Amino acid sequence: MTVSNVPGLPGGSVLVDEIGIETGRYGSFHLKTAYQPIYAVAGDVLAPYGVEGFVQPLIDFEPVEPATFFSMVEPEKLGPVRSLCRSLHMGNYHHLGIEGLMLHLNCEAGKPGERGDAFAQMDFLAERAGEVELDPRLVVCGFIARDVLEDDVPDSLARAMRAAGFRLAVDDFGPGHSVLDRIQRIRPEVVKIDGGWFRRIAGFESAVRLLAKLIAGLKGDGAAVLIRGIETQAQLNVALSVGADFVQGYLLGRPVRAGTVFDPQAVEISQFFRDPEKVIIPLR
């Protein structure tokens, strides 16, 4: 299979094994794709909805934390390397074993004055989607809330992504992100609640009530809400009670390497709880 060269990186940055799994190469690092499942809340079940793509760097066959890897990448190569990672996630999508799952990717808008790189990377993603026969409507490009707040996600880039068929998300939404006006402007399909923040407030009734109001407002503006970082039964219960549309976290499934086939069956919510009578099933 022919694989397009990643803009800004030398040819041969993408390798394909005998069964079609794509891996990346950057210097001494070997880059693999991992996917974490995302579930849709559907009555009393959690239905497979999508996955988020993550990179798993290795050096000499030993795993390296992604943050450590990216800190070792030359600043001028960060954009192309992140684009390489997104390319791998797209190239490995069909090995999930379930067609129609949404693929969530972390995207960047580039620094002011360097927007051309962001548009070039977006064009490359559109090219890759066609190359691997991935419907672009299944791809969700997420921009972190901090960039949205600082106006680093220009309307023109949002329009260009939509013209290419991609969907938009605001990632890591949490305290201090007064971006509701910007959200109304770029109209993301999904807003993702920051997992660390959610875990900190999930045990406080007053904070949970405020979160429910926030989520209601986001949904009123046309965005679906995904709560990330769910690690316990209690946190899942809170996510259900505040009206989350989608849920993600270690309780529901850890990231697994590309090539692992995902279970297409919906999961009964009650199985996550010792006392099913305590499960809150939100009214839809």
XYZ file of N, CA and C in Angstrom:
852
model
N 0.839 -1.194 0.000
C 0.000 0.000 0.000
C 0.879 1.250 0.000
N 0.544 2.202 -0.846
C 1.278 3.460 -0.899
C 0.824 4.372 0.217
N 1.802 4.979 0.905
C 1.508 5.902 1.988
C 2.112 7.253 1.649
N 1.322 8.303 1.714
C 1.814 9.640 1.396
C 2.882 10.060 2.391
N 3.874 10.825 1.894
C 4.864 11.400 2.791
C 4.218 12.471 3.651
N 4.613 12.535 4.907
C 4.089 13.542 5.814
C 4.818 14.852 5.551
N 4.097 15.948 5.301
C 4.767 17.228 5.055
C 5.712 17.589 6.194
N 6.950 17.933 5.836
C 7.926 18.339 6.840
C 8.765 17.215 7.386
N 8.476 15.961 6.973
C 9.256 14.812 7.431
C 9.804 14.058 6.223
N 10.921 13.346 6.405
C 11.485 12.603 5.272
C 10.620 11.424 4.877
N 10.774 10.971 3.639
C 10.075 9.773 3.203
C 10.481 8.581 4.047
N 9.581 7.625 4.171
C 9.867 6.463 4.987
C 9.509 6.634 6.445
N 8.809 7.719 6.777
C 8.398 7.933 8.165
C 7.263 7.005 8.568
N 6.564 6.447 7.580
C 5.464 5.518 7.853
C 5.838 4.146 7.314
N 5.740 3.142 8.165
C 6.017 1.766 7.787
C 4.728 0.966 7.849
N 4.595 -0.021 6.967
C 3.400 -0.861 6.922
C 3.826 -2.316 7.018
N 3.253 -3.043 7.991
C 3.643 -4.441 8.152
C 2.838 -5.343 7.220
N 3.038 -6.658 7.370
C 2.442 -7.608 6.427
C 0.931 -7.691 6.519
N 0.330 -7.252 7.623
C -1.135 -7.269 7.726
C -1.735 -5.885 7.572
N -0.896 -4.912 7.254
C -1.403 -3.576 6.968
C -1.392 -2.600 8.128
N -0.842 -2.999 9.291
C -0.757 -2.075 10.421
C 0.341 -1.050 10.146
N 0.007 0.230 10.305
C 0.966 1.301 10.074
C 1.650 1.701 11.381
N 2.946 1.893 11.314
C 3.712 2.440 12.431
C 4.580 3.564 11.895
N 5.040 4.421 12.809
C 5.832 5.566 12.410
C 7.256 5.470 12.902
N 8.118 6.237 12.257
C 9.516 6.304 12.665
C 9.924 7.768 12.732
N 10.505 8.132 13.883
C 11.075 9.469 14.010
C 12.370 9.349 14.813
N 13.491 9.529 14.127
C 14.769 9.341 14.786
C 14.881 7.922 15.310
N 15.187 7.787 16.589
C 15.312 6.463 17.204
C 13.986 5.927 17.714
N 12.930 6.692 17.551
C 11.632 6.315 18.106
C 10.798 5.547 17.092
N 10.098 4.559 17.607
C 9.110 3.789 16.846
C 7.749 4.194 17.405
N 6.817 4.576 16.545
C 5.537 5.129 16.977
C 4.401 4.194 16.596
N 3.589 3.830 17.589
C 2.452 2.949 17.355
C 1.154 3.654 17.740
N 0.082 3.237 17.120
C -1.250 3.776 17.421
C -1.910 2.962 18.515
N -2.577 3.671 19.428
C -3.473 3.028 20.398
C -4.805 3.757 20.351
N -5.875 3.012 20.564
C -7.220 3.592 20.546
C -7.903 3.341 21.892
N -8.562 4.383 22.399
C -9.380 4.223 23.603
C -10.846 4.350 23.208
N -11.698 3.426 23.672
C -13.107 3.474 23.269
C -13.851 4.643 23.885
N -14.826 5.131 23.150
C -15.768 6.155 23.606
C -17.160 5.579 23.426
N -17.994 5.725 24.467
C -19.336 5.152 24.430
C -20.399 6.247 24.439
N -21.485 5.973 23.745
C -22.653 6.846 23.768
C -23.633 6.335 24.814
N -24.189 7.264 25.591
C -25.217 6.902 26.566
C -26.531 6.718 25.812
N -27.058 5.506 25.851
C -28.267 5.180 25.096
C -29.220 4.417 26.010
N -30.024 5.172 26.751
C -30.942 4.538 27.679
C -30.174 3.871 28.805
N -30.372 2.572 28.976
C -29.705 1.855 30.061
C -28.469 1.094 29.589
N -27.960 1.468 28.398
C -26.744 0.835 27.897
C -25.759 1.905 27.426
N -24.503 1.494 27.328
C -23.466 2.297 26.694
C -23.146 1.643 25.354
N -23.378 2.380 24.271
C -23.202 1.830 22.928
C -21.877 2.321 22.336
N -21.113 1.439 21.679
C -19.878 1.882 21.032
C -20.165 3.032 20.069
N -19.435 4.121 20.251
C -19.637 5.325 19.435
C -18.394 5.692 18.650
N -17.226 5.561 19.285
C -16.011 5.984 18.615
C -14.782 5.615 19.412
N -13.641 6.116 18.942
C -12.365 5.911 19.620
C -11.573 7.203 19.543
N -10.659 7.359 20.496
C -9.689 8.444 20.416
C -8.325 7.834 20.133
N -7.616 8.423 19.182
C -6.308 7.918 18.820
C -5.207 8.516 19.681
N -4.317 7.671 20.171
C -3.164 8.104 20.955
C -1.905 7.498 20.340
N -0.774 8.161 20.545
C 0.494 7.600 20.094
C 1.167 6.893 21.258
N 1.788 5.748 20.956
C 2.593 5.016 21.924
C 4.030 4.950 21.399
N 4.896 5.851 21.876
C 6.289 5.843 21.409
C 7.086 4.728 22.085
N 8.018 4.151 21.356
C 8.934 3.162 21.910
C 10.348 3.477 21.430
N 11.311 3.173 22.270
C 12.708 3.263 21.866
C 13.406 2.011 22.377
N 14.075 1.301 21.471
C 14.659 -0.005 21.807
C 13.615 -0.926 22.427
N 12.411 -0.892 21.875
C 11.286 -1.743 22.281
C 10.737 -1.415 23.666
N 11.223 -0.337 24.289
C 10.727 0.072 25.596
C 9.801 1.267 25.442
N 8.599 1.242 26.092
C 7.661 2.361 25.949
C 8.195 3.631 26.600
N 7.835 4.748 25.995
C 8.202 6.071 26.484
C 6.918 6.876 26.630
N 6.815 7.654 27.699
C 5.632 8.491 27.876
C 5.509 9.462 26.703
N 4.293 9.617 26.138
C 4.137 10.547 25.018
C 4.661 11.954 25.316
N 4.404 12.467 26.528
C 4.875 13.817 26.862
C 6.397 13.881 26.811
N 7.063 12.823 27.260
C 8.529 12.780 27.198
C 8.995 12.767 25.754
N 8.338 11.959 24.935
C 8.692 11.902 23.511
C 8.553 13.268 22.860
N 7.398 13.915 23.027
C 7.179 15.197 22.359
C 8.144 16.274 22.871
N 8.569 16.162 24.138
C 9.523 17.141 24.667
C 10.894 16.987 24.016
N 11.155 15.845 23.403
C 12.441 15.587 22.763
C 12.429 15.884 21.266
N 11.256 16.251 20.746
C 11.146 16.598 19.330
C 11.554 18.058 19.130
N 12.335 18.319 18.103
C 12.732 19.688 17.805
C 11.490 20.548 17.599
N 11.492 21.772 18.130
C 10.284 22.624 18.039
C 9.750 22.760 16.632
N 10.651 22.901 15.654
C 10.194 23.099 14.279
C 9.606 21.825 13.674
N 9.803 20.686 14.350
C 9.280 19.420 13.846
C 8.040 18.948 14.597
N 7.626 19.698 15.625
C 6.484 19.244 16.417
C 5.224 19.110 15.568
N 4.953 20.115 14.740
C 3.757 20.056 13.898
C 3.764 18.849 12.978
N 4.835 18.642 12.190
C 4.879 17.460 11.324
C 4.805 16.138 12.087
N 5.445 16.051 13.262
C 5.405 14.792 14.015
C 3.990 14.519 14.518
N 3.316 15.544 15.008
C 1.931 15.344 15.432
C 1.051 14.955 14.239
N 1.346 15.522 13.084
C 0.605 15.144 11.880
C 0.879 13.688 11.518
N 2.124 13.246 11.714
C 2.459 11.833 11.495
C 1.608 10.946 12.400
N 1.463 11.330 13.657
C 0.664 10.526 14.591
C -0.793 10.450 14.132
N -1.354 11.587 13.738
C -2.742 11.567 13.247
C -2.863 10.687 12.008
N -1.853 10.754 11.143
C -1.863 9.929 9.934
C -1.905 8.447 10.275
N -1.135 8.046 11.295
C -1.135 6.638 11.712
C -2.505 6.224 12.233
N -3.124 7.098 13.029
C -4.444 6.764 13.585
C -5.465 6.573 12.464
N -5.361 7.404 11.425
C -6.277 7.266 10.295
C -5.967 6.002 9.497
N -4.686 5.738 9.285
C -4.307 4.582 8.488
C -4.661 3.257 9.138
N -4.721 3.245 10.476
C -5.032 2.006 11.192
C -6.517 1.861 11.542
N -7.318 2.829 11.159
C -8.725 2.855 11.563
C -9.467 1.573 11.186
N -9.264 1.074 9.986
C -10.062 -0.067 9.510
C -9.718 -1.361 10.244
N -8.644 -1.362 11.042
C -8.308 -2.547 11.828
C -9.089 -2.608 13.136
N -9.930 -1.600 13.391
C -10.759 -1.644 14.599
C -11.776 -2.778 14.551
N -12.186 -3.131 13.356
C -13.137 -4.226 13.213
C -14.588 -3.800 13.276
N -14.848 -2.509 13.486
C -16.211 -1.985 13.515
C -16.258 -0.771 12.605
N -16.965 -0.849 11.520
C -17.092 0.292 10.628
C -18.091 1.297 11.210
N -17.851 2.550 10.956
C -18.781 3.594 11.377
C -18.458 4.237 12.702
N -17.407 3.769 13.400
C -17.008 4.427 14.632
C -16.406 5.797 14.324
N -16.684 6.765 15.188
C -16.064 8.078 15.056
C -14.610 7.997 15.508
N -13.736 8.686 14.789
C -12.316 8.728 15.127
C -11.965 10.130 15.616
N -11.638 10.240 16.900
C -11.282 11.530 17.492
C -9.770 11.721 17.445
N -9.353 12.870 16.917
C -7.942 13.201 16.786
C -7.662 14.535 17.472
N -6.474 14.648 18.046
C -6.031 15.914 18.621
C -5.376 16.744 17.525
N -5.848 17.963 17.347
C -5.367 18.830 16.273
C -4.842 20.142 16.852
N -4.036 20.839 16.072
C -3.514 22.141 16.470
C -3.806 23.156 15.376
N -3.940 24.403 15.816
C -4.198 25.480 14.855
C -2.931 26.212 14.463
N -1.799 25.915 15.095
C -0.569 26.627 14.800
C -0.519 27.979 15.492
N 0.660 28.549 15.550
C 0.828 29.845 16.189
C 0.430 30.964 15.231
N 0.002 32.116 15.778
C -0.278 33.254 14.901
C 0.942 33.550 14.025
N 0.686 33.770 12.761
C 1.770 33.988 11.815
C 2.268 32.716 11.169
N 1.797 31.565 11.674
C 2.204 30.280 11.107
C 0.980 29.457 10.705
N -0.090 30.150 10.347
C -1.332 29.451 10.018
C -1.194 28.574 8.780
N -0.260 28.943 7.891
C -0.106 28.151 6.676
C 0.192 26.704 6.987
N 0.991 26.451 8.040
C 1.305 25.078 8.414
C 0.048 24.325 8.842
N -0.831 25.013 9.597
C -2.059 24.361 10.058
C -2.943 23.987 8.877
N -3.050 24.882 7.896
C -3.870 24.579 6.721
C -3.233 23.469 5.896
N -1.892 23.458 5.814
C -1.212 22.394 5.068
C -1.436 21.041 5.731
N -1.376 21.006 7.069
C -1.607 19.758 7.781
C -3.051 19.289 7.612
N -3.987 20.250 7.588
C -5.392 19.888 7.378
C -5.584 19.307 5.977
N -4.923 19.914 4.974
C -5.007 19.381 3.612
C -4.446 17.965 3.557
N -3.351 17.729 4.320
C -2.761 16.389 4.346
C -3.721 15.384 4.964
N -4.420 15.791 6.047
C -5.395 14.894 6.665
C -6.499 14.529 5.679
N -6.961 15.511 4.921
C -8.007 15.244 3.930
C -7.492 14.277 2.866
N -6.236 14.461 2.467
C -5.633 13.554 1.489
C -5.529 12.140 2.051
N -5.117 12.036 3.315
C -4.976 10.726 3.939
C -6.322 10.021 4.075
N -7.365 10.795 4.402
C -8.694 10.189 4.520
C -9.088 9.521 3.206
N -8.828 10.206 2.094
C -9.127 9.607 0.798
C -8.252 8.412 0.500
N -6.981 8.508 0.889
C -6.018 7.445 0.614
C -6.391 6.145 1.317
N -6.873 6.252 2.571
C -7.207 5.046 3.345
C -8.703 4.737 3.292
N -9.425 5.455 2.438
C -10.871 5.247 2.252
C -11.629 5.387 3.563
N -11.311 6.449 4.281
C -11.978 6.778 5.537
C -12.894 7.965 5.296
N -14.184 7.777 5.528
C -15.146 8.856 5.348
C -14.768 10.014 6.274
N -14.457 11.204 5.742
C -14.039 12.315 6.608
C -15.098 12.712 7.624
N -16.356 12.363 7.359
C -17.415 12.690 8.323
C -17.292 11.874 9.602
N -16.441 10.839 9.581
C -16.203 10.035 10.781
C -15.034 10.565 11.606
N -14.371 11.619 11.117
C -13.191 12.155 11.786
C -13.575 13.413 12.564
N -13.235 13.424 13.855
C -13.514 14.568 14.722
C -12.182 15.193 15.120
N -11.943 16.416 14.683
C -10.700 17.121 14.986
C -10.912 17.996 16.213
N -10.147 17.735 17.262
C -10.333 18.453 18.521
C -9.262 19.503 18.755
N -9.704 20.705 19.132
C -8.812 21.792 19.513
C -8.974 22.034 21.008
N -7.861 22.196 21.730
C -7.983 22.369 23.170
C -8.621 23.710 23.487
N -9.365 23.723 24.594
C -10.151 24.904 24.961
C -9.272 26.134 25.121
N -8.044 25.954 25.610
C -7.156 27.109 25.793
C -6.919 27.831 24.483
N -6.733 27.082 23.390
C -6.513 27.706 22.095
C -7.762 28.414 21.604
N -8.925 27.826 21.893
C -10.172 28.481 21.496
C -10.325 29.796 22.246
N -9.986 29.786 23.547
C -10.103 30.980 24.367
C -9.220 32.087 23.845
N -7.989 31.733 23.402
C -7.041 32.735 22.952
C -7.228 33.089 21.484
N -8.342 32.650 20.918
C -8.656 32.951 19.525
C -7.634 32.345 18.569
N -6.990 31.245 19.009
C -5.997 30.593 18.165
C -6.620 29.589 17.205
N -7.928 29.433 17.239
C -8.609 28.598 16.258
C -9.436 29.530 15.385
N -8.861 30.015 14.312
C -9.572 30.998 13.490
C -10.784 30.393 12.812
N -11.770 31.237 12.603
C -12.981 30.767 11.942
C -12.665 30.185 10.567
N -11.657 30.750 9.894
C -11.326 30.273 8.551
C -10.848 28.825 8.579
N -10.088 28.448 9.625
C -9.625 27.063 9.734
C -10.797 26.135 10.036
N -11.686 26.574 10.906
C -12.875 25.774 11.210
C -13.706 25.560 9.950
N -13.859 26.617 9.162
C -14.640 26.485 7.919
C -13.950 25.542 6.942
N -12.621 25.633 6.850
C -11.889 24.780 5.919
C -12.001 23.310 6.325
N -11.954 23.047 7.630
C -12.085 21.661 8.093
C -13.466 21.125 7.786
N -14.459 21.956 7.997
C -15.823 21.504 7.686
C -15.987 21.287 6.178
N -15.365 22.137 5.384
C -15.459 21.969 3.931
C -14.821 20.656 3.496
N -13.799 20.210 4.240
C -13.160 18.924 3.936
C -13.977 17.748 4.449
N -15.035 18.024 5.203
C -15.909 16.974 5.705
C -15.676 16.595 7.149
N -14.626 17.152 7.794
C -14.326 16.804 9.177
C -15.306 17.465 10.146
N -15.449 16.848 11.313
C -16.224 17.440 12.397
C -15.271 18.060 13.405
N -15.795 18.967 14.237
C -14.963 19.716 15.168
C -15.338 19.414 16.611
N -14.327 19.471 17.483
C -14.549 19.306 18.916
C -13.695 20.326 19.660
N -14.159 20.703 20.852
C -13.366 21.496 21.785
C -12.943 20.544 22.895
N -11.626 20.384 23.067
C -11.067 19.432 24.036
C -10.732 20.110 25.359
N -10.703 19.310 26.412
C -10.199 19.738 27.728
C -10.918 20.971 28.253
N -12.229 21.012 28.068
C -13.028 22.132 28.579
C -13.114 22.015 30.097
N -12.818 23.117 30.781
C -12.826 23.074 32.239
C -12.869 24.456 32.840
N -12.428 24.608 34.089
C -12.529 25.892 34.774
C -11.659 26.950 34.108
N -12.162 28.169 34.097
C -11.410 29.274 33.530
C -11.537 29.412 32.033
N -12.291 28.523 31.402
C -12.441 28.582 29.955
C -13.779 29.244 29.606
N -13.768 30.564 29.613
C -14.985 31.317 29.285
C -15.057 31.470 27.767
N -15.366 30.379 27.117
C -15.299 30.352 25.656
C -16.665 30.105 25.032
N -17.717 30.298 25.798
C -19.031 29.973 25.259
C -19.344 30.782 24.011
N -18.897 32.062 23.982
C -19.149 32.860 22.791
C -18.386 32.316 21.589
N -17.141 31.845 21.821
C -16.364 31.260 20.738
C -16.969 29.921 20.305
N -17.459 29.157 21.259
C -18.097 27.896 20.916
C -19.305 28.145 20.026
N -20.048 29.196 20.343
C -21.203 29.534 19.523
C -20.782 29.934 18.115
N -19.568 30.477 17.977
C -19.092 30.903 16.656
C -18.609 29.723 15.818
N -17.770 28.864 16.402
C -17.236 27.766 15.590
C -18.139 26.546 15.600
N -19.102 26.520 16.512
C -20.132 25.480 16.577
C -19.560 24.065 16.479
N -18.784 23.640 17.462
C -18.264 22.268 17.446
C -19.382 21.256 17.627
N -19.202 20.104 17.026
C -20.177 19.034 17.230
C -20.073 18.445 18.631
N -18.866 18.484 19.211
C -18.630 17.868 20.516
C -17.805 18.809 21.390
N -18.170 18.911 22.667
C -17.339 19.573 23.674
C -16.944 18.507 24.689
N -15.629 18.404 24.957
C -15.118 17.371 25.856
C -14.741 17.992 27.197
N -15.349 17.502 28.250
C -15.052 17.987 29.597
C -13.714 17.401 30.052
N -12.828 18.265 30.529
C -11.513 17.833 30.982
C -11.637 16.783 32.091
N -10.960 15.642 31.911
C -11.105 14.539 32.851
C -10.560 14.838 34.236
N -9.423 15.523 34.308
C -8.850 15.840 35.610
C -9.751 16.751 36.424
N -10.294 17.761 35.768
C -11.223 18.673 36.440
C -12.479 17.942 36.873
N -13.007 17.109 35.974
C -14.232 16.377 36.307
C -14.019 15.492 37.530
N -12.906 14.801 37.599
C -12.657 13.918 38.746
C -12.547 14.710 40.050
N -11.992 15.919 39.970
C -11.847 16.732 41.181
C -13.178 17.202 41.725
N -14.131 17.489 40.833
C -15.397 18.062 41.300
C -16.494 17.027 41.483
N -16.266 15.793 41.005
C -17.349 14.803 40.975
C -17.877 14.463 42.363
N -17.103 14.715 43.404
C -17.556 14.392 44.746
C -18.222 15.526 45.482
N -18.420 16.664 44.809
C -19.015 17.834 45.458
C -20.366 18.147 44.820
N -21.413 18.021 45.617
C -22.773 18.150 45.082
C -23.008 19.498 44.420
N -22.534 20.591 45.037
C -22.768 21.921 44.471
C -22.065 22.074 43.127
N -20.842 21.532 43.020
C -20.103 21.618 41.760
C -20.772 20.781 40.682
N -21.309 19.633 41.074
C -21.991 18.776 40.102
C -23.240 19.472 39.562
N -23.958 20.187 40.430
C -25.143 20.931 39.959
C -24.739 21.988 38.935
N -23.627 22.684 39.190
C -23.157 23.689 38.237
C -22.731 23.041 36.924
N -22.104 21.873 37.023
C -21.709 21.163 35.811
C -22.927 20.778 34.990
N -23.980 20.337 35.650
C -25.207 19.975 34.930
C -25.767 21.170 34.174
N -25.722 22.352 34.798
C -26.213 23.566 34.130
C -25.329 23.923 32.939
N -24.004 23.780 33.112
C -23.073 24.057 32.025
C -23.328 23.139 30.845
N -23.506 21.853 31.131
C -23.746 20.888 30.062
C -25.066 21.176 29.358
N -26.076 21.549 30.116
C -27.360 21.893 29.506
C -27.194 23.075 28.553
N -26.374 24.065 28.942
C -26.136 25.210 28.072
C -25.395 24.835 26.805
N -24.391 23.979 26.933
C -23.639 23.535 25.752
C -24.539 22.769 24.793
N -25.373 21.906 25.357
C -26.267 21.141 24.508
C -27.322 22.029 23.869
N -27.717 23.084 24.604
C -28.652 24.040 24.029
C -28.071 24.765 22.834
N -26.732 24.895 22.795
C -26.053 25.525 21.657
C -25.751 24.531 20.547
N -26.219 23.307 20.699
C -26.091 22.330 19.626
C -24.906 21.393 19.718
N -24.154 21.451 20.820
C -22.991 20.565 20.972
C -23.353 19.355 21.816
N -22.851 18.191 21.422
C -22.919 17.025 22.295
C -21.776 17.123 23.289
N -21.938 16.504 24.453
C -20.939 16.626 25.525
C -20.355 15.257 25.854
N -19.024 15.207 25.847
C -18.286 13.997 26.196
C -17.542 14.250 27.502
N -17.708 13.381 28.478
C -16.951 13.476 29.726
C -15.845 12.433 29.695
N -14.609 12.925 29.833
C -13.434 12.063 29.761
C -12.929 11.727 31.169
N -12.019 10.777 31.205
C -11.299 10.498 32.438
C -12.087 9.786 33.509
N -13.123 9.045 33.139
C -13.942 8.340 34.126
C -13.201 7.088 34.592
N -12.910 7.034 35.898
C -12.107 5.942 36.440
C -12.835 5.118 37.497
N -13.955 5.605 38.022
C -14.645 4.889 39.092
C -16.138 4.811 38.790
N -16.805 3.912 39.524
C -18.263 3.790 39.397
C -18.946 5.097 39.773
N -18.477 5.733 40.846
C -19.094 6.978 41.291
C -18.980 8.058 40.220
N -17.847 8.139 39.552
C -17.680 9.140 38.503
C -18.583 8.850 37.314
N -18.739 7.588 36.962
C -19.672 7.244 35.889
C -21.083 7.648 36.269
N -21.459 7.415 37.504
C -22.803 7.769 37.948
C -23.031 9.273 37.836
N -22.014 10.069 38.219
C -22.127 11.526 38.103
C -22.253 11.933 36.635
N -21.436 11.330 35.763
C -21.501 11.669 34.343
C -22.887 11.403 33.771
N -23.495 10.303 34.187
C -24.849 9.998 33.723
C -25.851 11.007 34.276
N -25.664 11.392 35.530
C -26.647 12.263 36.176
C -26.637 13.672 35.613
N -25.484 14.140 35.101
C -25.412 15.513 34.587
C -25.745 15.596 33.106
N -26.028 14.471 32.486
C -26.511 14.507 31.109
C -25.460 14.345 30.033
N -24.346 13.691 30.337
C -23.331 13.450 29.313
C -23.907 12.635 28.163
N -23.542 13.015 26.943
C -23.943 12.240 25.769
C -22.987 11.080 25.521
N -21.699 11.323 25.820
C -20.657 10.322 25.588
C -19.769 10.245 26.821
N -19.176 9.063 27.055
C -18.303 8.858 28.208
C -17.063 8.090 27.762
N -15.960 8.360 28.485
C -14.669 7.771 28.136
C -13.822 7.708 29.395
N -13.007 6.672 29.534
C -12.117 6.589 30.682
C -11.694 5.169 30.968
N -10.741 5.020 31.884
C -10.174 3.712 32.196
C -11.216 2.733 32.715
N -12.257 3.223 33.407
C -13.299 2.319 33.881
C -13.958 1.601 32.707
N -14.088 2.285 31.595
C -14.812 1.771 30.437
C -13.896 1.071 29.440
N -12.628 1.410 29.453
C -11.699 0.777 28.530
C -10.412 1.564 28.414
N -9.294 0.876 28.569
C -7.986 1.511 28.402
C -7.582 1.520 26.932
N -6.657 2.395 26.564
C -6.171 2.376 25.173
C -5.528 1.031 24.844
N -5.800 0.539 23.649
C -5.212 -0.717 23.183
C -4.592 -0.481 21.813
N -3.581 -1.263 21.514
C -2.825 -1.092 20.272
C -3.687 -1.373 19.047
N -3.383 -0.658 17.964
C -4.035 -0.905 16.683
C -3.863 -2.370 16.302
N -4.927 -2.955 15.810
C -4.949 -4.371 15.493
C -5.802 -5.152 16.458
N -6.083 -4.566 17.632
C -7.010 -5.177 18.585
C -8.431 -4.919 18.108
N -9.225 -5.957 17.963
C -10.589 -5.813 17.472
C -11.500 -5.416 18.633
N -12.282 -4.353 18.430
C -13.186 -3.873 19.464
C -14.494 -4.651 19.444
N -15.085 -4.802 20.624
C -16.364 -5.488 20.762
C -17.476 -4.552 20.303
N -18.270 -4.960 19.322
C -19.322 -4.077 18.812
C -20.575 -4.046 19.674
N -20.631 -4.863 20.735
C -21.857 -4.969 21.522
C -21.976 -3.820 22.523
N -23.214 -3.368 22.724
C -23.490 -2.382 23.765
C -23.281 -3.016 25.134
N -22.966 -2.178 26.127
C -22.677 -2.651 27.479
C -23.782 -2.174 28.417
N -24.331 -3.079 29.194
C -25.331 -2.705 30.188
C -24.683 -1.823 31.256
N -25.264 -0.661 31.494
C -24.707 0.246 32.494
C -24.666 -0.411 33.867
N -25.666 -1.224 34.164
C -25.763 -1.831 35.495
C -24.557 -2.702 35.837
N -23.833 -3.192 34.825
C -22.714 -4.082 35.114
C -21.547 -3.350 35.781
N -21.551 -2.025 35.730
C -20.477 -1.255 36.351
C -20.741 -0.982 37.836
N -21.904 -1.418 38.335
C -22.297 -1.067 39.691
C -22.633 -2.319 40.498
N -22.237 -2.301 41.760
C -22.586 -3.414 42.638
C -24.081 -3.432 42.909
N -24.670 -2.219 43.048
C -26.098 -2.105 43.344
C -26.775 -1.419 42.165
N -27.288 -2.177 41.179
C -27.907 -1.579 40.000
C -29.033 -0.611 40.328
N -29.649 -0.755 41.498
C -30.752 0.134 41.842
C -30.282 1.570 42.031
N -28.970 1.746 42.229
C -28.442 3.089 42.460
C -28.010 3.783 41.166
N -28.098 3.080 40.057
C -27.700 3.681 38.797
C -28.732 4.729 38.369
N -28.230 5.889 37.976
C -29.100 6.963 37.487
C -29.152 6.883 35.979
N -30.312 6.563 35.450
C -30.479 6.545 33.990
C -31.149 7.866 33.590
N -30.401 8.741 32.895
C -30.955 10.041 32.559
C -32.121 9.938 31.597
N -33.068 10.829 31.741
C -34.169 10.912 30.792
C -33.661 11.552 29.513
N -33.949 10.948 28.369
C -33.457 11.473 27.090
C -34.600 12.170 26.361
